[in-house]
Amino acid sequence: MNAAMKSENVFKVVPIIAKDETTVIEFLLKFFIRDEPINAAVELMKEKNVIKNLKNFLFGLFNNGLAFKAVSPNGDLMGVVLNNLTYRIDGEKNNEIEEETKDDTKFNIITAFLDKVEREVDVFQKYPNVDRLIDIKIIAVDKSFRGQGVCKALIDKTIELALENECPMVYIECSSYFSAKAAERLGFECIYTLYFRDYLDENDEVVFKTPPPHDSSKVYVLHL
């Protein structure tokens, strides 16, 4: 029996604190930046300033009290979830921001896509009775520990945080087929789909040439 199997169902979910930042960044480089389909499609790991850009993207998510990690009994980092508390006013401001011309870097290609999805979903317009929600920005699990309930435990903690903060909804965008299926198994409802074949650059070329079964980015919500 390997170490991963021995750790099944005995891990704990604890807050991520400031001193965890370097470890979490290294974890995300290995199990999120490298593995996530759209990141892999543009070879984001080859970006010269990938660590700097990742830190900028994650700014504020380590010390907002909404970031958690799953840890095995011997201290192995098994998975992380980074959440954000988003208010209606934040969503309205984001929708007012026009698309900016950015450098054609791999990271900006990703963020431009994410921004487009968020604008088109327009979740607060879709749900006028929702004034705040928990947005799952990143969830990642070590390959060695997948299939052991780590993802579910991290999402359960996120749901707990949403209830504590009186949020009636949890929101997540999934660009991976497998994360989308996980969301569905946990009762999330799909409210938006953008197929990668329909997302083209200025030359009408598909931007994210992802391997099957990863064919789309989907947004899911869970009503609490």
Short mmCIF file of N, CA and C in Angstrom, two decimals, residues 1 10 12-13 28 57-58 63-64 91 100 109 115 123 129 142 146 149 176 196 198 200 218:
data_model
loop_
_atom_site.label_atom_id
_atom_site.label_comp_id
_atom_site.label_asym_id
_atom_site.label_seq_id
_atom_site.Cartn_x
_atom_site.Cartn_y
_atom_site.Cartn_z
N MET A 1 0.86 -1.20 0.00
CA MET A 1 0.00 0.00 0.00
C MET A 1 0.89 1.24 0.00
N VAL A 10 -7.73 10.60 6.20
CA VAL A 10 -7.18 11.00 7.50
C VAL A 10 -6.51 12.36 7.42
N LYS A 12 -6.30 16.57 7.11
CA LYS A 12 -7.04 17.66 7.75
C LYS A 12 -6.98 18.90 6.86
N VAL A 13 -7.99 19.73 6.96
CA VAL A 13 -8.07 20.97 6.20
C VAL A 13 -7.84 22.13 7.17
N LEU A 28 1.30 25.09 -6.71
CA LEU A 28 0.45 25.50 -7.83
C LEU A 28 1.20 25.45 -9.15
N PHE A 57 -1.40 37.59 -9.66
CA PHE A 57 -2.76 37.08 -9.83
C PHE A 57 -3.38 36.68 -8.50
N LEU A 58 -2.53 36.14 -7.62
CA LEU A 58 -3.01 35.64 -6.33
C LEU A 58 -2.96 36.68 -5.23
N ASN A 63 -4.08 35.97 2.44
CA ASN A 63 -4.30 36.55 3.77
C ASN A 63 -5.70 37.10 3.96
N ASN A 64 -6.66 36.55 3.19
CA ASN A 64 -8.04 37.04 3.33
C ASN A 64 -8.90 36.16 4.22
N GLY A 91 -18.64 43.21 -8.85
CA GLY A 91 -19.03 42.70 -10.15
C GLY A 91 -19.44 43.81 -11.10
N GLU A 100 -8.60 46.16 -21.98
CA GLU A 100 -7.40 46.94 -22.22
C GLU A 100 -6.51 46.19 -23.20
N ILE A 109 -2.85 36.32 -21.99
CA ILE A 109 -3.79 35.57 -22.82
C ILE A 109 -4.80 34.84 -21.92
N ASP A 115 -11.36 37.06 -17.93
CA ASP A 115 -12.15 38.30 -17.84
C ASP A 115 -13.37 38.23 -18.76
N VAL A 123 -22.82 37.31 -13.28
CA VAL A 123 -23.59 36.53 -12.31
C VAL A 123 -24.54 37.37 -11.47
N ASN A 129 -31.05 38.74 -6.64
CA ASN A 129 -31.20 38.64 -5.18
C ASN A 129 -29.90 38.27 -4.48
N ASP A 142 -2.82 17.49 -5.41
CA ASP A 142 -1.65 16.69 -5.81
C ASP A 142 -2.14 15.42 -6.50
N ARG A 146 -5.34 12.33 -5.57
CA ARG A 146 -6.64 12.51 -6.21
C ARG A 146 -7.48 11.25 -6.05
N GLY A 149 -11.10 12.23 -1.91
CA GLY A 149 -12.01 13.16 -1.23
C GLY A 149 -11.39 14.49 -0.87
N SER A 176 -11.27 22.73 -16.91
CA SER A 176 -10.90 21.32 -17.02
C SER A 176 -12.16 20.45 -17.01
N PHE A 196 -13.80 26.06 -26.36
CA PHE A 196 -12.50 26.57 -26.76
C PHE A 196 -12.42 26.76 -28.28
N ASP A 198 -14.49 28.01 -30.10
CA ASP A 198 -15.13 29.27 -30.48
C ASP A 198 -14.37 30.50 -29.98
N LEU A 200 -11.34 32.60 -30.49
CA LEU A 200 -10.35 32.78 -31.54
C LEU A 200 -9.52 34.05 -31.33
N LYS A 218 -16.48 26.11 -18.25
CA LYS A 218 -17.84 26.16 -17.72
C LYS A 218 -17.86 26.88 -16.37
#
